[in-house]
PDB file of C-alpha atoms in Angstrom:
ATOM      1  CA  MET F   1       0.000   0.000   0.000  1.00 63.00           C
ATOM      2  CA  LEU F   2       2.813   2.422   0.793  1.00 73.00           C
ATOM      3  CA  PRO F   3       4.355   2.245  -2.708  1.00 74.00           C
ATOM      4  CA  TYR F   4       1.008   3.221  -4.231  1.00 71.00           C
ATOM      5  CA  MET F   5       0.662   6.151  -1.843  1.00 77.00           C
ATOM      6  CA  CYS F   6       4.162   7.268  -2.805  1.00 85.00           C
ATOM      7  CA  LEU F   7       3.183   6.914  -6.452  1.00 83.00           C
ATOM      8  CA  LEU F   8       0.123   9.109  -5.871  1.00 83.00           C
ATOM      9  CA  VAL F   9       2.187  11.808  -4.143  1.00 88.00           C
ATOM     10  CA  PHE F  10       4.799  11.591  -6.904  1.00 91.00           C
ATOM     11  CA  PHE F  11       2.003  11.970  -9.477  1.00 89.00           C
ATOM     12  CA  PHE F  12       0.723  15.095  -7.678  1.00 90.00           C
ATOM     13  CA  TYR F  13       4.273  16.486  -7.537  1.00 93.00           C
ATOM     14  CA  ILE F  14       4.938  15.915 -11.250  1.00 94.00           C
ATOM     15  CA  PHE F  15       1.648  17.477 -12.314  1.00 93.00           C
ATOM     16  CA  SER F  16       2.270  20.388  -9.923  1.00 94.00           C
ATOM     17  CA  LEU F  17       5.606  21.086 -11.572  1.00 94.00           C
ATOM     18  CA  ILE F  18       4.097  20.818 -15.053  1.00 94.00           C
ATOM     19  CA  GLY F  19       1.287  23.165 -14.036  1.00 92.00           C
ATOM     20  CA  MET F  20       3.775  25.645 -12.623  1.00 93.00           C
ATOM     21  CA  SER F  21       5.819  25.637 -15.805  1.00 93.00           C
ATOM     22  CA  PHE F  22       2.777  26.254 -18.031  1.00 92.00           C
ATOM     23  CA  PHE F  23       0.367  28.348 -15.954  1.00 90.00           C
ATOM     24  CA  ALA F  24       2.360  30.259 -13.296  1.00 89.00           C
ATOM     25  CA  GLY F  25       1.487  33.956 -13.197  1.00 84.00           C
ATOM     26  CA  ASN F  26      -1.169  33.675 -15.904  1.00 86.00           C
ATOM     27  CA  LEU F  27      -4.305  33.209 -13.804  1.00 86.00           C
ATOM     28  CA  LYS F  28      -5.033  36.823 -12.871  1.00 87.00           C
ATOM     29  CA  PHE F  29      -8.476  38.310 -13.313  1.00 87.00           C
ATOM     30  CA  ASP F  30      -9.995  41.720 -12.626  1.00 84.00           C
ATOM     31  CA  GLU F  31     -13.295  42.449 -10.865  1.00 85.00           C
ATOM     32  CA  ASN F  32     -15.230  41.850 -14.121  1.00 84.00           C
ATOM     33  CA  ASP F  33     -13.759  38.342 -14.405  1.00 82.00           C
ATOM     34  CA  GLU F  34     -11.659  39.333 -17.400  1.00 83.00           C
ATOM     35  CA  VAL F  35      -8.017  38.333 -17.824  1.00 84.00           C
ATOM     36  CA  ASP F  36      -5.759  41.124 -16.534  1.00 81.00           C
ATOM     37  CA  LEU F  37      -2.156  39.964 -16.101  1.00 83.00           C
ATOM     38  CA  GLU F  38      -0.854  43.371 -14.963  1.00 82.00           C
ATOM     39  CA  ASN F  39      -3.391  44.610 -12.403  1.00 84.00           C
ATOM     40  CA  GLY F  40      -5.490  41.512 -11.828  1.00 83.00           C
ATOM     41  CA  VAL F  41      -5.708  39.412  -8.718  1.00 85.00           C
ATOM     42  CA  SER F  42      -4.724  35.754  -8.731  1.00 84.00           C
ATOM     43  CA  MET F  43      -7.546  33.350  -8.152  1.00 84.00           C
ATOM     44  CA  ARG F  44      -7.445  31.148  -5.068  1.00 88.00           C
ATOM     45  CA  GLU F  45      -6.480  28.049  -7.034  1.00 89.00           C
ATOM     46  CA  ASN F  46      -3.344  29.002  -8.934  1.00 89.00           C
ATOM     47  CA  PHE F  47      -0.022  27.602 -10.051  1.00 91.00           C
ATOM     48  CA  ASP F  48       2.206  30.465  -8.862  1.00 90.00           C
ATOM     49  CA  SER F  49       4.185  28.455  -6.292  1.00 92.00           C
ATOM     50  CA  LEU F  50       4.794  24.784  -5.617  1.00 93.00           C
ATOM     51  CA  GLY F  51       2.508  24.820  -2.579  1.00 92.00           C
ATOM     52  CA  ASN F  52      -0.342  26.524  -4.428  1.00 92.00           C
ATOM     53  CA  SER F  53       0.175  24.253  -7.404  1.00 94.00           C
ATOM     54  CA  PHE F  54       0.104  21.116  -5.236  1.00 93.00           C
ATOM     55  CA  GLN F  55      -3.031  22.388  -3.511  1.00 92.00           C
ATOM     56  CA  THR F  56      -4.696  23.129  -6.847  1.00 92.00           C
ATOM     57  CA  ILE F  57      -3.893  19.648  -8.145  1.00 92.00           C
ATOM     58  CA  PHE F  58      -5.253  18.145  -4.929  1.00 90.00           C
ATOM     59  CA  ILE F  59      -8.475  20.172  -5.278  1.00 89.00           C
ATOM     60  CA  CYS F  60      -8.827  19.238  -8.954  1.00 88.00           C
ATOM     61  CA  PHE F  61      -8.265  15.582  -8.289  1.00 85.00           C
ATOM     62  CA  LEU F  62     -10.390  15.081  -5.202  1.00 83.00           C
ATOM     63  CA  SER F  63     -13.326  17.414  -5.788  1.00 83.00           C
ATOM     64  CA  ALA F  64     -16.000  17.868  -8.379  1.00 81.00           C
ATOM     65  CA  GLY F  65     -14.931  21.493  -8.983  1.00 82.00           C
ATOM     66  CA  TRP F  66     -12.003  20.681 -11.240  1.00 88.00           C
ATOM     67  CA  SER F  67     -13.928  21.866 -14.292  1.00 87.00           C
ATOM     68  CA  ASP F  68     -14.243  25.390 -12.851  1.00 89.00           C
ATOM     69  CA  ILE F  69     -10.474  25.589 -12.496  1.00 89.00           C
ATOM     70  CA  MET F  70     -10.022  24.144 -15.977  1.00 91.00           C
ATOM     71  CA  PHE F  71     -12.365  26.722 -17.512  1.00 91.00           C
ATOM     72  CA  ALA F  72     -10.548  29.573 -15.729  1.00 88.00           C
ATOM     73  CA  VAL F  73      -7.227  28.307 -17.083  1.00 90.00           C
ATOM     74  CA  MET F  74      -8.742  27.897 -20.545  1.00 91.00           C
ATOM     75  CA  LYS F  75     -10.030  31.473 -20.379  1.00 88.00           C
ATOM     76  CA  SER F  76      -6.564  32.721 -19.587  1.00 89.00           C
ATOM     77  CA  MET F  77      -4.332  30.369 -21.589  1.00 89.00           C
ATOM     78  CA  GLY F  78      -6.479  28.985 -24.396  1.00 88.00           C
ATOM     79  CA  SER F  79      -8.418  25.832 -25.063  1.00 90.00           C
ATOM     80  CA  SER F  80      -5.343  23.635 -25.499  1.00 91.00           C
ATOM     81  CA  SER F  81      -4.753  23.808 -21.738  1.00 91.00           C
ATOM     82  CA  ALA F  82      -7.723  21.463 -21.265  1.00 92.00           C
ATOM     83  CA  ILE F  83      -5.442  18.592 -22.288  1.00 93.00           C
ATOM     84  CA  TYR F  84      -3.531  19.060 -19.016  1.00 93.00           C
ATOM     85  CA  PHE F  85      -6.661  18.687 -16.892  1.00 92.00           C
ATOM     86  CA  VAL F  86      -8.062  15.763 -18.873  1.00 92.00           C
ATOM     87  CA  MET F  87      -4.747  13.923 -18.495  1.00 92.00           C
ATOM     88  CA  LEU F  88      -4.735  14.769 -14.767  1.00 91.00           C
ATOM     89  CA  ILE F  89      -8.151  13.219 -14.258  1.00 90.00           C
ATOM     90  CA  ILE F  90      -7.554  10.156 -16.454  1.00 91.00           C
ATOM     91  CA  ILE F  91      -4.080   9.222 -15.186  1.00 90.00           C
ATOM     92  CA  GLY F  92      -4.982  10.128 -11.607  1.00 87.00           C
ATOM     93  CA  GLY F  93      -8.101   7.973 -11.798  1.00 87.00           C
ATOM     94  CA  ILE F  94      -6.066   5.017 -12.970  1.00 90.00           C
ATOM     95  CA  ILE F  95      -3.549   5.460 -10.133  1.00 86.00           C
ATOM     96  CA  LEU F  96      -6.311   5.873  -7.542  1.00 85.00           C
ATOM     97  CA  MET F  97      -8.110   2.782  -8.858  1.00 88.00           C
ATOM     98  CA  ASN F  98      -4.870   0.778  -8.565  1.00 86.00           C
ATOM     99  CA  LEU F  99      -4.429   2.039  -5.008  1.00 85.00           C
ATOM    100  CA  PHE F 100      -7.944   0.918  -4.123  1.00 86.00           C
ATOM    101  CA  LEU F 101      -7.411  -2.481  -5.729  1.00 88.00           C
ATOM    102  CA  ALA F 102      -4.091  -2.961  -3.916  1.00 84.00           C
ATOM    103  CA  ILE F 103      -5.756  -2.263  -0.572  1.00 84.00           C
ATOM    104  CA  MET F 104      -8.650  -4.562  -1.388  1.00 86.00           C
ATOM    105  CA  LEU F 105      -6.425  -7.441  -2.553  1.00 85.00           C
ATOM    106  CA  GLY F 106      -4.186  -7.002   0.466  1.00 82.00           C
ATOM    107  CA  ASN F 107      -7.196  -7.386   2.724  1.00 82.00           C
ATOM    108  CA  PHE F 108      -8.302 -10.497   0.855  1.00 81.00           C
ATOM    109  CA  ASP F 109      -4.892 -12.051   1.481  1.00 75.00           C
ATOM    110  CA  LYS F 110      -5.186 -11.318   5.199  1.00 78.00           C
ATOM    111  CA  ALA F 111      -8.687 -12.767   5.458  1.00 76.00           C
ATOM    112  CA  LYS F 112      -8.920 -16.330   6.681  1.00 69.00           C
ATOM    113  CA  PHE F 113     -11.224 -18.574   4.776  1.00 66.00           C
ATOM    114  CA  PHE F 114     -12.307 -21.905   6.225  1.00 58.00           C
TER     115      PHE F 114
END
């Protein structure tokens, strides 16, 4: 179970670094919700630092609000940035499913059948 947890954290770390390299400093909006990179305010979920990026990936992966973050990034960076979020959800889902299956199979091995 521990190797899968390490794999999940490593996955979050890699996608955080990729998000930082593509989207850092580009998610700033004004009060009219228009992109304003000079005078705008960064949204709560951003990729400006490693901590914020890791938190954003965690929110995207474990909540249903990932599409709101994706649409904000698409508004700022273009529609091709959706590939990043789709890959995050697909690959992350596969890793999380493997983690669940590893825990379940480990518990089956520990169970005593008569």
